[in-house]
Coordinates of C-alpha atoms in Angstrom, one line a residue:
Chain A
X1 CA 18.2 14.4 -7.0
X2 CA 18.6 11.2 -5.1
X3 CA 19.6 12.5 -1.7
X4 CA 17.0 10.3 0.0
X5 CA 17.1 6.5 -0.4
X6 CA 14.2 5.2 -2.5
X7 CA 12.4 3.1 0.2
X8 CA 12.4 6.1 2.5
X9 CA 11.1 8.4 -0.2
X10 CA 8.2 6.0 -0.9
X11 CA 7.4 5.7 2.8
X12 CA 7.4 9.5 3.0
X13 CA 5.1 9.8 0.0
X14 CA 2.7 7.4 1.7
X15 CA 2.8 9.4 4.9
X16 CA 2.3 12.8 3.4
X17 CA -0.4 11.5 1.1
X18 CA -2.2 10.1 4.2
X19 CA -2.4 13.5 5.8
X20 CA -2.4 15.8 2.8
X21 CA -5.2 13.9 1.0
X22 CA -5.7 16.4 -1.7
X23 CA -7.0 13.8 -4.1
X24 CA -3.6 12.5 -5.0
X25 CA -3.7 9.6 -2.5
X26 CA -6.1 7.2 -4.2
X27 CA -8.4 6.7 -7.1
X28 CA -10.9 9.3 -5.8
X29 CA -14.6 9.1 -6.2
X30 CA -14.4 11.8 -8.8
X31 CA -11.9 9.9 -10.8
X32 CA -14.1 6.7 -10.8
X33 CA -17.2 8.8 -11.6
X34 CA -15.4 10.2 -14.6
X35 CA -14.5 6.7 -15.8
X36 CA -18.1 5.5 -15.4
X37 CA -19.4 8.5 -17.2
X38 CA -17.1 7.9 -20.1
X39 CA -18.1 4.2 -20.3
X40 CA -21.8 5.3 -20.2
X41 CA -21.2 7.7 -23.1
X42 CA -19.6 4.8 -25.1
X43 CA -22.7 2.6 -24.4
X44 CA -25.0 5.4 -25.4
X45 CA -23.1 5.8 -28.7
X46 CA -23.5 2.0 -29.2
X47 CA -27.3 2.5 -29.0
X48 CA -28.2 1.6 -25.5
X49 CA -31.0 3.4 -23.6
X50 CA -29.6 5.9 -21.0
X51 CA -30.6 3.6 -18.1
X52 CA -29.0 0.5 -19.6
X53 CA -25.9 2.4 -20.6
X54 CA -25.3 3.6 -17.1
X55 CA -26.0 0.2 -15.5
X56 CA -23.8 -1.6 -17.9
X57 CA -21.0 0.9 -17.2
X58 CA -21.3 0.5 -13.5
X59 CA -21.4 -3.3 -13.9
X60 CA -18.3 -3.3 -16.1
X61 CA -16.4 -1.2 -13.6
X62 CA -17.0 -3.8 -11.0
X63 CA -17.5 -2.9 -7.3
X64 CA -16.7 0.8 -7.2
X65 CA -16.1 0.9 -3.5
X66 CA -13.7 -2.0 -3.7
X67 CA -11.6 -0.3 -6.4
X68 CA -11.2 2.7 -4.2
X69 CA -10.2 0.5 -1.3
X70 CA -7.6 -1.4 -3.4
X71 CA -6.1 1.9 -4.6
X72 CA -5.8 3.1 -1.0
X73 CA -4.2 -0.2 -0.1
X74 CA -1.3 0.6 -2.5
X75 CA -0.5 3.5 -0.2
X76 CA -0.5 1.3 2.9
X77 CA -3.3 3.3 4.4
X78 CA -5.6 0.3 4.6
X79 CA -3.2 -1.3 7.2
X80 CA -3.6 1.7 9.4
X81 CA -7.4 1.6 9.1
X82 CA -7.4 -2.1 10.1
X83 CA -5.5 -1.3 13.3
X84 CA -7.9 1.5 14.1
X85 CA -10.8 -0.8 13.5
X86 CA -9.4 -3.5 15.8
X87 CA -8.8 -1.0 18.6
X88 CA -12.3 0.3 18.4
X89 CA -13.7 -3.2 18.3
X90 CA -11.7 -4.1 21.5
X91 CA -12.9 -1.0 23.3
X92 CA -16.5 -1.7 22.4
X93 CA -16.3 -5.3 23.6
X94 CA -14.7 -4.4 26.9
X95 CA -17.2 -1.7 27.6
X96 CA -20.0 -4.2 27.4
X97 CA -18.8 -6.1 30.5
X98 CA -17.3 -3.7 33.1
X99 CA -16.7 -6.4 35.7
X100 CA -14.8 -8.6 33.3
X101 CA -12.8 -5.6 32.2
X102 CA -12.0 -4.6 35.9
X103 CA -10.9 -8.2 36.7
X104 CA -8.7 -8.2 33.6
X105 CA -7.1 -4.9 34.4
X106 CA -6.5 -5.9 38.1
X107 CA -5.0 -9.2 36.9
X108 CA -2.7 -7.4 34.5
X109 CA -1.7 -4.8 37.1
X110 CA -0.9 -7.2 39.9
X111 CA 0.9 -9.5 37.5
X112 CA 3.0 -6.8 35.9
X113 CA 3.6 -5.2 39.4
X114 CA 4.8 -8.5 40.9
X115 CA 7.1 -9.2 38.0
X116 CA 8.6 -5.7 38.1
X117 CA 9.2 -5.9 41.9
X118 CA 10.8 -9.4 41.6
X119 CA 13.0 -8.3 38.7
X120 CA 14.1 -5.2 40.5
X121 CA 15.2 -7.2 43.6
X122 CA 17.0 -9.9 41.5
X123 CA 18.6 -7.3 39.4
X124 CA 19.9 -5.3 42.3
X125 CA 21.0 -8.3 44.5
X126 CA 22.1 -11.0 42.0
X127 CA 22.7 -9.6 38.6
X128 CA 24.5 -6.3 39.0
X129 CA 28.1 -6.6 40.0
X130 CA 29.5 -4.4 42.7
X131 CA 30.9 -1.1 41.5
X132 CA 34.5 -2.0 42.0
X133 CA 37.3 -2.5 39.4
X134 CA 38.5 -5.9 40.6
X135 CA 35.7 -8.3 41.4
X136 CA 38.0 -10.5 43.7
X137 CA 39.3 -7.7 45.8
X138 CA 36.4 -7.0 48.1
X139 CA 36.8 -8.5 51.6
X140 CA 34.3 -8.9 54.3
X141 CA 35.1 -6.6 57.2
X142 CA 33.8 -7.4 60.7
X143 CA 34.5 -6.3 64.2
X144 CA 34.8 -8.8 66.8
X145 CA 35.1 -8.3 70.5
X146 CA 37.8 -10.3 72.1
X147 CA 36.9 -11.8 75.4
X148 CA 39.5 -12.7 77.8
X149 CA 40.4 -16.4 77.5
X150 CA 39.2 -16.8 74.0
X151 CA 41.4 -17.3 70.9
X152 CA 40.8 -14.8 68.2
Chain B
X1 CA -14.3 -21.7 -23.5
X2 CA -13.4 -18.2 -24.5
X3 CA -9.8 -16.9 -24.8
X4 CA -8.4 -15.0 -21.8
X5 CA -8.8 -11.3 -22.3
X6 CA -6.6 -9.9 -19.5
X7 CA -3.9 -7.4 -20.0
X8 CA -2.1 -8.9 -17.1
X9 CA -1.7 -12.5 -18.1
X10 CA 2.0 -12.3 -17.3
X11 CA 2.9 -10.6 -14.0
X12 CA 3.9 -7.0 -14.5
X13 CA 2.5 -6.8 -18.1
X14 CA -0.2 -4.3 -17.2
X15 CA 2.4 -1.9 -15.7
X16 CA 4.5 -2.2 -18.8
X17 CA 1.6 -1.5 -21.1
X18 CA 0.6 1.6 -18.9
X19 CA 4.2 2.9 -19.1
X20 CA 4.2 2.5 -22.8
X21 CA 0.9 4.2 -23.3
X22 CA 1.9 7.1 -21.2
X23 CA 5.2 7.5 -23.0
X24 CA 3.1 8.8 -25.9
X25 CA 1.7 11.6 -23.7
X26 CA -0.3 12.2 -20.5
X27 CA -3.7 10.5 -20.3
X28 CA -6.4 9.8 -17.7
X29 CA -7.3 6.3 -16.5
X30 CA -10.2 5.8 -19.0
X31 CA -8.0 7.0 -21.8
X32 CA -5.2 4.5 -20.9
X33 CA -7.7 1.6 -20.9
X34 CA -9.2 2.7 -24.2
X35 CA -5.8 3.0 -25.8
X36 CA -4.6 -0.4 -24.8
X37 CA -7.9 -2.0 -25.9
X38 CA -7.9 -0.2 -29.3
X39 CA -4.2 -0.7 -30.2
X40 CA -4.4 -4.4 -29.2
X41 CA -7.4 -4.7 -31.5
X42 CA -9.7 -5.5 -28.6
X43 CA -7.6 -8.5 -27.5
X44 CA -6.4 -6.9 -24.3
X45 CA -9.2 -5.8 -22.1
X46 CA -7.9 -3.7 -19.2
X47 CA -10.0 -4.3 -16.1
X48 CA -10.7 -1.1 -14.1
X49 CA -10.3 -3.1 -10.9
X50 CA -6.7 -3.7 -11.7
X51 CA -6.0 -0.5 -13.6
X52 CA -6.4 2.0 -10.7
X53 CA -4.5 0.1 -8.1
X54 CA -1.7 -0.3 -10.6
X55 CA -1.7 3.4 -11.3
X56 CA -1.4 4.1 -7.5
X57 CA 1.3 1.5 -7.1
X58 CA 3.3 3.1 -9.9
X59 CA 2.9 6.5 -8.4
X60 CA 4.2 5.3 -5.1
X61 CA 7.2 3.9 -7.0
X62 CA 7.7 7.3 -8.6
X63 CA 7.2 6.1 -12.2
X64 CA 4.1 8.3 -12.7
X65 CA 2.9 11.7 -11.5
X66 CA -0.6 13.0 -11.8
X67 CA -2.6 16.2 -12.0
X68 CA -6.2 17.2 -12.4
X69 CA -6.9 18.9 -15.7
X70 CA -9.7 19.7 -18.1
X71 CA -10.5 17.2 -20.8
X72 CA -11.2 18.5 -24.4
X73 CA -14.9 18.0 -23.5
X74 CA -14.4 20.4 -20.5
X75 CA -14.6 17.9 -17.7
X76 CA -12.2 17.5 -14.8
X77 CA -10.1 14.4 -15.1
X78 CA -6.9 13.1 -13.5
X79 CA -4.1 12.9 -16.0
X80 CA -1.2 10.6 -15.4
X81 CA 2.3 11.4 -16.8
X82 CA 5.5 9.4 -17.1
X83 CA 8.4 10.6 -14.9
X84 CA 12.0 10.2 -15.9
X85 CA 12.2 7.1 -13.6
X86 CA 9.1 5.7 -15.4
X87 CA 10.7 6.2 -18.8
X88 CA 13.8 4.4 -17.6
X89 CA 11.6 1.6 -16.2
X90 CA 9.8 1.2 -19.5
X91 CA 13.1 0.5 -21.2
X92 CA 14.1 -2.1 -18.6
X93 CA 10.7 -3.9 -18.7
X94 CA 10.5 -3.9 -22.5
X95 CA 13.8 -5.6 -23.0
X96 CA 13.1 -8.1 -20.2
X97 CA 9.8 -8.8 -21.8
X98 CA 11.3 -9.4 -25.2
X99 CA 13.7 -11.8 -23.7
X100 CA 10.9 -13.8 -22.1
X101 CA 8.9 -13.9 -25.3
X102 CA 11.9 -15.0 -27.3
X103 CA 12.6 -17.8 -24.7
X104 CA 9.0 -19.0 -24.8
X105 CA 8.9 -19.0 -28.6
X106 CA 12.1 -21.1 -28.6
X107 CA 10.5 -23.6 -26.3
X108 CA 7.3 -23.7 -28.3
X109 CA 9.1 -24.2 -31.6
X110 CA 11.5 -26.8 -30.3
X111 CA 11.2 -30.3 -32.0

């Protein structure tokens, strides 16, 4: 049965639950509604008016939206949603000021381009060794013209 | 000042109580809360805000599985069921808990 290590399995469950979302992933609205209905029924049986019974049940349950969020959190889905929210917020802010955005993009482009070019040169000239087996064997070869009367 | 009425006064206690409750048979969230409250003679009051996140956590860990079924009153509800891993976990947690209680008792009774 245990072919897959447990942490991997639990990550896989999170992932599949994110995309499958057949109601298994979180305390769904229906599940919470069922719970509130049951509490309402209890309150009615205890002699409350229907309106009070329902309100008391909802109050007792706390913030229903929050319970759903916490349950989703357990699946690690909330983290993904926060990332998406941040990206959307960034896009919105940048689109408000196109000139600032353009300056920003140009600065980044020039900066990254210059860095890449510099590194490429340094890497090729200084860092990479010559493709020979013995680093001390290369000799400088030059041709010189001997003029009459001059010593070599 | 009233006495604390949490089912989670010690970390992990709520999960253990859920495991124990489900070892008696599959149940929906409301049923689990009711059972713990009734059996503890209203001392332990399970908060829904901690119950459902705990149920999800325990499903992620593979201790529980769940399915939608009809209740006796012909409503759809999500029933939780103990898995083999959950049953094993219940044993581990129960004996660890007994040890802690015993240790605390010894300290409280020391003279």
